[in-house]
C-alpha cells in the first residue's frame, strides 16, 4: 500500500440509537474517511457474562440484525468501506451477506479461537490491533491467518492514551520485523490533546499506512461511551488533509524518489559554465589557456572544460561568452 488508508471507529458511541449511528456514517463521509468500523454485537450473552457490571447497559446498546443491515446499506451508499469487528459468533449471520472490506478482532477476543476460526473461514482480509501483544503473539496470529492478515495496528484504548505509552517507534520496528505486512496506527489520543492531529503525522512518517480514529458528533460529550478519544468530522478531515499532504508532497512514489525535479534542474543551471578567456576564431583548436569556468546569465554551455579542450570551434566565440557543445566540431 503506497497511500494511506483512514477509517473511523464507532464502537458503542451510538448507544443503540440507529439515527445517531447514521449520523456518524454521514460525518465519516464528510471527514473524507475511506471506511468506517463497526463493533457488531447481536447477542450480548455470547460476549459478556450476565454478572459483568456492563451487561445491562451494553444489552441496551445492541442493534437488531435488521438495523445492522440498514446501517450497512447506508454506509455503502455513502461510498465508505465496511470494517467489521464481530464480538459474538451470531453476529456472523448478519455479516455474511455484507460486503466487508476488512475484519478486525477486539483485543479482548485475541484468544477466542472459535471467533478467529469464523473470521478465517470468511477469507475476508484482516486488520489486527496488536496493542499490548508480544512479538510471539503477533507471530502466532500470522501463522494462524497467513496471507489473510493484511496489517497490524499499533495503539491501544487507554484513558487517557498518552503518546509516550503508545511508543510510536514500534511502527518502524514492526515494518522491519514483518516486511510482508502493512503497519497501521489506531489513534486513541484524548480529543483535546494538543497532539491529537500531529500524532497521526508522526505515525505516517514512521511508516504507518492505515489509520483508525474514533468519531463523534460532539467532542467531549461525557454522556456517551468512548467519548474520550473521539473527534468530530472537522478534526478528522484535518488529519486526512495532513496525511494527503505527506503522501503527495513528501512520500513520493519510490520510482520518482531518485529523479531530479523541474525546480532542481532550474537550480543547477546556476552552476559555473565554460567561457572563453579570450576571443576564439573559427577553426581554432581550443587549449586549456583559452577557457575558464564562470557564472553567466546564459544557459546551454558546457559545464566541464574537458568537454571542450582539444575540440575545434565552428564559429567565432567572443571573450567571456559561453562555449556550447554545438559550437564544436
Coordinates of C-alpha atoms in Angstrom, one line a residue:
X1 CA 0.0 0.0 0.0
X2 CA 1.6 3.3 -1.1
X3 CA -1.0 5.8 0.0
X4 CA -2.6 5.9 3.5
X5 CA -6.0 4.4 4.3
X6 CA -8.0 6.1 7.0
X7 CA -11.2 4.8 8.6
X8 CA -13.3 5.9 11.5
X9 CA -14.4 3.9 14.5
X10 CA -17.9 4.0 16.1
X11 CA -17.5 1.4 18.9
X12 CA -20.6 1.7 21.1
X13 CA -20.7 5.5 20.8
X14 CA -24.1 5.2 19.2
X15 CA -25.5 3.6 22.4
X16 CA -28.2 1.8 20.5
X17 CA -29.5 4.8 18.6
X18 CA -29.7 3.9 14.9
X19 CA -30.3 7.5 13.9
X20 CA -27.2 8.6 15.7
X21 CA -25.2 5.8 14.1
X22 CA -26.4 7.0 10.6
X23 CA -25.2 10.5 11.5
X24 CA -21.8 9.0 12.4
X25 CA -21.7 7.4 9.0
X26 CA -22.5 10.7 7.3
X27 CA -19.9 12.5 9.5
X28 CA -17.3 9.9 8.4
X29 CA -18.2 10.6 4.8
X30 CA -17.8 14.4 5.3
X31 CA -14.5 13.8 7.0
X32 CA -13.1 12.1 3.9
X33 CA -12.7 8.7 5.5
X34 CA -12.1 5.7 3.3
X35 CA -14.2 3.4 5.6
X36 CA -15.9 3.0 8.9
X37 CA -15.5 0.4 11.6
X38 CA -18.4 -1.2 13.5
X39 CA -18.3 -3.3 16.6
X40 CA -21.1 -5.8 15.8
X41 CA -22.8 -7.4 18.8
X42 CA -26.2 -9.1 18.3
X43 CA -26.4 -11.3 21.5
X44 CA -24.6 -9.8 24.5
X45 CA -24.8 -13.1 26.4
X46 CA -22.4 -14.5 23.9
X47 CA -19.8 -11.8 24.8
X48 CA -20.4 -10.8 28.4
X49 CA -21.3 -12.7 31.5
X50 CA -24.6 -11.6 32.9
X51 CA -22.6 -10.9 36.1
X52 CA -20.5 -8.3 34.3
X53 CA -21.2 -4.7 35.6
X54 CA -21.8 -3.5 32.0
X55 CA -24.1 -6.3 30.9
X56 CA -27.4 -4.5 31.2
X57 CA -26.1 -1.2 29.6
X58 CA -24.4 -3.0 26.8
X59 CA -27.5 -5.1 26.1
X60 CA -29.4 -1.8 25.6
X61 CA -26.8 -0.6 23.2
X62 CA -27.2 -3.6 20.8
X63 CA -28.8 -3.0 17.5
X64 CA -31.0 -5.6 15.8
X65 CA -30.0 -7.6 12.7
X66 CA -32.4 -5.6 10.6
X67 CA -30.9 -2.3 12.0
X68 CA -27.4 -3.5 11.2
X69 CA -28.5 -4.3 7.6
X70 CA -29.9 -0.7 7.4
X71 CA -26.6 0.7 8.7
X72 CA -24.5 -1.3 6.3
X73 CA -26.7 -0.2 3.3
X74 CA -26.3 3.4 4.4
X75 CA -22.5 3.0 4.7
X76 CA -22.1 1.6 1.2
X77 CA -24.4 4.2 -0.3
X78 CA -22.1 6.9 1.1
X79 CA -19.2 5.2 -0.6
X80 CA -17.5 4.0 2.6
X81 CA -15.9 0.6 3.1
X82 CA -17.1 -1.5 6.0
X83 CA -14.6 -2.6 8.6
X84 CA -16.4 -5.1 10.9
X85 CA -15.4 -6.2 14.4
X86 CA -17.7 -9.1 15.3
X87 CA -18.0 -9.6 19.0
X88 CA -20.1 -12.7 19.1
X89 CA -20.5 -15.8 16.9
X90 CA -24.1 -15.0 16.0
X91 CA -23.1 -11.6 14.5
X92 CA -21.6 -13.5 11.5
X93 CA -25.2 -14.3 10.5
X94 CA -25.8 -10.6 9.5
X95 CA -22.2 -10.1 8.3
X96 CA -22.0 -13.0 5.9
X97 CA -24.4 -11.2 3.5
X98 CA -22.4 -7.9 3.6
X99 CA -19.5 -6.8 1.5
X100 CA -17.0 -6.4 4.3
X101 CA -13.7 -4.8 3.3
X102 CA -11.8 -5.9 6.5
X103 CA -12.4 -7.9 9.6
X104 CA -10.9 -6.7 12.9
X105 CA -10.5 -8.6 16.2
X106 CA -11.2 -6.9 19.5
X107 CA -8.3 -7.0 21.9
X108 CA -10.4 -8.9 24.5
X109 CA -11.1 -11.6 21.8
X110 CA -7.5 -12.1 20.9
X111 CA -7.6 -15.7 22.3
X112 CA -11.1 -16.5 21.2
X113 CA -10.3 -19.5 18.9
X114 CA -13.9 -20.0 17.8
X115 CA -14.3 -16.4 16.7
X116 CA -10.9 -16.4 15.0
X117 CA -11.9 -19.6 13.2
X118 CA -15.1 -18.0 11.9
X119 CA -13.1 -15.0 10.6
X120 CA -10.5 -17.2 9.0
X121 CA -13.2 -19.2 7.2
X122 CA -14.7 -15.9 5.8
X123 CA -11.5 -15.4 3.8
X124 CA -12.0 -11.6 4.3
X125 CA -8.8 -9.7 4.7
X126 CA -7.9 -8.9 8.4
X127 CA -6.6 -5.8 10.2
X128 CA -5.3 -6.8 13.7
X129 CA -4.7 -4.4 16.6
X130 CA -1.6 -5.6 18.5
X131 CA -1.6 -3.2 21.4
X132 CA -0.2 -5.0 24.5
X133 CA 0.7 -8.0 22.4
X134 CA 4.1 -9.7 22.4
X135 CA 6.1 -10.5 19.3
X136 CA 5.4 -14.2 19.9
X137 CA 1.6 -13.5 20.0
X138 CA 1.9 -11.5 16.7
X139 CA 3.8 -14.3 15.1
X140 CA 1.2 -16.8 16.3
X141 CA -1.6 -14.7 14.6
X142 CA 0.4 -14.5 11.4
X143 CA 0.9 -18.3 11.4
X144 CA -2.8 -18.8 12.0
X145 CA -4.3 -16.4 9.5
X146 CA -1.5 -16.5 6.9
X147 CA -1.8 -14.1 3.9
X148 CA -5.4 -13.2 5.1
X149 CA -3.8 -11.0 7.7
X150 CA -3.0 -7.7 5.8
X151 CA -2.0 -5.3 8.5
X152 CA -1.1 -4.9 12.2
X153 CA -2.1 -1.8 14.1
X154 CA -0.1 -0.1 16.9
X155 CA -2.1 1.6 19.6
X156 CA -4.5 0.8 22.4
X157 CA -7.5 2.3 24.1
X158 CA -6.4 3.7 27.4
X159 CA -7.9 6.5 29.5
X160 CA -6.2 8.7 28.5
X161 CA -3.8 7.2 26.0
X162 CA -0.5 9.2 26.4
X163 CA 1.8 9.4 23.4
X164 CA 4.8 8.2 25.3
X165 CA 2.9 5.0 26.3
X166 CA 2.0 4.1 22.7
X167 CA 5.7 4.1 21.7
X168 CA 5.2 5.1 18.1
X169 CA 8.7 3.8 17.4
X170 CA 7.1 0.3 17.2
X171 CA 5.8 1.3 13.8
X172 CA 9.2 1.4 12.1
X173 CA 10.4 -1.6 14.1
X174 CA 7.5 -3.7 13.1
X175 CA 7.9 -2.8 9.5
X176 CA 11.4 -4.2 9.6
X177 CA 10.3 -7.2 11.5
X178 CA 7.3 -8.0 9.3
X179 CA 8.1 -6.6 5.9
X180 CA 5.2 -8.5 4.2
X181 CA 2.6 -6.7 6.4
X182 CA 1.3 -3.2 6.4
X183 CA 1.6 -1.4 9.7
X184 CA -1.1 0.9 10.9
X185 CA -1.9 3.2 13.9
X186 CA -5.1 3.1 15.9
X187 CA -5.1 6.6 17.5
X188 CA -6.8 6.9 20.9
X189 CA -5.3 10.2 21.8
X190 CA -7.6 12.3 24.1
X191 CA -9.9 14.5 22.0
X192 CA -8.5 17.8 23.3
X193 CA -4.8 16.8 23.5
X194 CA -2.5 19.2 21.7
X195 CA -1.0 16.3 19.7
X196 CA -4.3 14.9 18.6
X197 CA -3.6 15.7 14.9
X198 CA 0.1 15.5 14.9
X199 CA 0.4 12.0 16.4
X200 CA -1.0 10.7 13.2
X201 CA 1.5 12.7 11.2
X202 CA 4.3 11.2 13.3
X203 CA 2.9 7.7 12.7
X204 CA 2.8 8.3 8.9
X205 CA 6.4 9.5 8.7
X206 CA 7.4 6.4 10.7
X207 CA 5.8 4.2 8.0
X208 CA 2.2 3.7 9.1
X209 CA -0.2 3.4 6.2
X210 CA -3.5 2.5 7.9
X211 CA -5.2 4.8 10.4
X212 CA -8.1 4.4 12.8
X213 CA -9.8 7.3 14.5
X214 CA -12.9 7.3 16.8
X215 CA -15.6 9.7 15.5
X216 CA -18.3 11.7 17.3
X217 CA -20.8 14.3 16.5
X218 CA -19.9 16.4 19.6
X219 CA -16.4 16.3 21.1
X220 CA -16.2 15.9 24.9
X221 CA -19.8 14.6 25.4
X222 CA -19.2 12.6 28.5
X223 CA -22.7 11.2 28.4
X224 CA -21.5 8.9 25.6
X225 CA -19.2 6.0 25.9
X226 CA -15.7 6.1 24.2
X227 CA -16.0 9.9 24.0
X228 CA -12.6 10.4 25.4
X229 CA -10.8 9.6 22.2
X230 CA -13.5 10.6 19.7
X231 CA -13.1 13.6 17.3
X232 CA -15.6 15.4 15.2
X233 CA -15.6 15.2 11.4
X234 CA -13.8 18.5 11.1
X235 CA -10.8 17.4 13.1
X236 CA -10.7 14.0 11.3
X237 CA -10.8 15.9 8.0
X238 CA -7.8 17.9 9.1
X239 CA -5.9 14.7 9.8
X240 CA -6.9 13.4 6.4
X241 CA -5.7 16.6 4.7
X242 CA -2.4 16.4 6.5
X243 CA -1.9 12.7 5.5
X244 CA -2.7 13.6 1.9
X245 CA -0.1 16.3 2.0
X246 CA 2.5 13.9 3.2
X247 CA 1.6 11.3 0.6
X248 CA 1.6 13.9 -2.2
X249 CA 4.4 16.2 -1.3
X250 CA 6.8 14.2 0.9
X251 CA 6.4 10.5 0.4
X252 CA 6.6 10.4 -3.4
X253 CA 6.2 7.1 -5.2
X254 CA 9.6 5.3 -5.0
X255 CA 10.1 5.3 -8.7
X256 CA 10.3 9.1 -8.5
X257 CA 12.3 9.4 -5.3
X258 CA 15.7 9.5 -7.1
X259 CA 14.7 11.6 -10.1
X260 CA 15.6 15.3 -10.4
X261 CA 12.6 17.6 -10.3
X262 CA 12.0 20.6 -12.6
X263 CA 12.9 23.2 -9.9
X264 CA 16.1 21.2 -9.1
X265 CA 17.0 21.3 -12.8
X266 CA 16.5 25.1 -12.8
X267 CA 18.6 25.4 -9.7
X268 CA 21.5 23.5 -11.1
X269 CA 21.6 25.8 -14.2
X270 CA 23.2 28.4 -11.9
X271 CA 26.4 26.4 -11.8
X272 CA 29.6 27.6 -13.5
X273 CA 29.9 27.2 -17.3
X274 CA 32.8 27.1 -19.7
X275 CA 33.5 30.5 -21.1
X276 CA 36.2 31.8 -23.5
X277 CA 39.0 33.6 -21.7
X278 CA 39.9 35.3 -25.0
X279 CA 38.4 35.8 -28.4
X280 CA 38.4 32.4 -30.2
X281 CA 38.3 32.4 -34.0
X282 CA 36.6 29.8 -36.2
X283 CA 38.7 26.8 -36.8
X284 CA 40.8 27.2 -33.6
X285 CA 41.6 24.1 -31.6
X286 CA 40.8 25.1 -28.0
X287 CA 43.6 25.0 -25.5
X288 CA 43.4 25.0 -21.7
X289 CA 44.6 28.6 -21.6
X290 CA 41.7 29.8 -23.7
X291 CA 38.8 28.6 -21.4
X292 CA 37.7 29.0 -17.8
X293 CA 34.7 28.4 -15.6
X294 CA 32.4 31.4 -14.7
X295 CA 28.8 32.1 -13.7
X296 CA 26.9 33.8 -16.6
X297 CA 23.3 34.7 -17.3
X298 CA 23.0 32.2 -20.1
X299 CA 22.2 28.6 -20.4
X300 CA 23.3 25.7 -22.6
X301 CA 27.0 26.0 -22.2
X302 CA 29.4 23.2 -21.3
X303 CA 30.0 22.6 -17.6
X304 CA 33.4 20.9 -17.8
X305 CA 36.5 22.2 -19.5
X306 CA 37.4 18.6 -20.6
X307 CA 34.4 18.7 -22.8
X308 CA 35.8 21.5 -25.0
X309 CA 39.7 21.3 -24.7
X310 CA 41.2 19.8 -27.9
X311 CA 38.0 20.5 -29.9
X312 CA 37.8 22.7 -33.0
X313 CA 35.3 25.6 -32.9
X314 CA 33.0 26.0 -35.9
X315 CA 32.2 29.7 -35.3
X316 CA 33.8 32.8 -33.7
X317 CA 33.4 32.9 -29.9
X318 CA 33.6 36.2 -28.1
X319 CA 35.7 36.6 -25.0
X320 CA 33.7 35.9 -21.8
X321 CA 30.9 34.2 -23.7
X322 CA 29.8 30.6 -23.1
X323 CA 31.1 27.7 -25.3
X324 CA 28.3 25.3 -26.3
X325 CA 28.9 21.8 -27.4
X326 CA 27.2 22.6 -30.7
X327 CA 29.9 25.3 -31.2
X328 CA 32.5 22.5 -31.6
X329 CA 33.5 20.1 -34.3

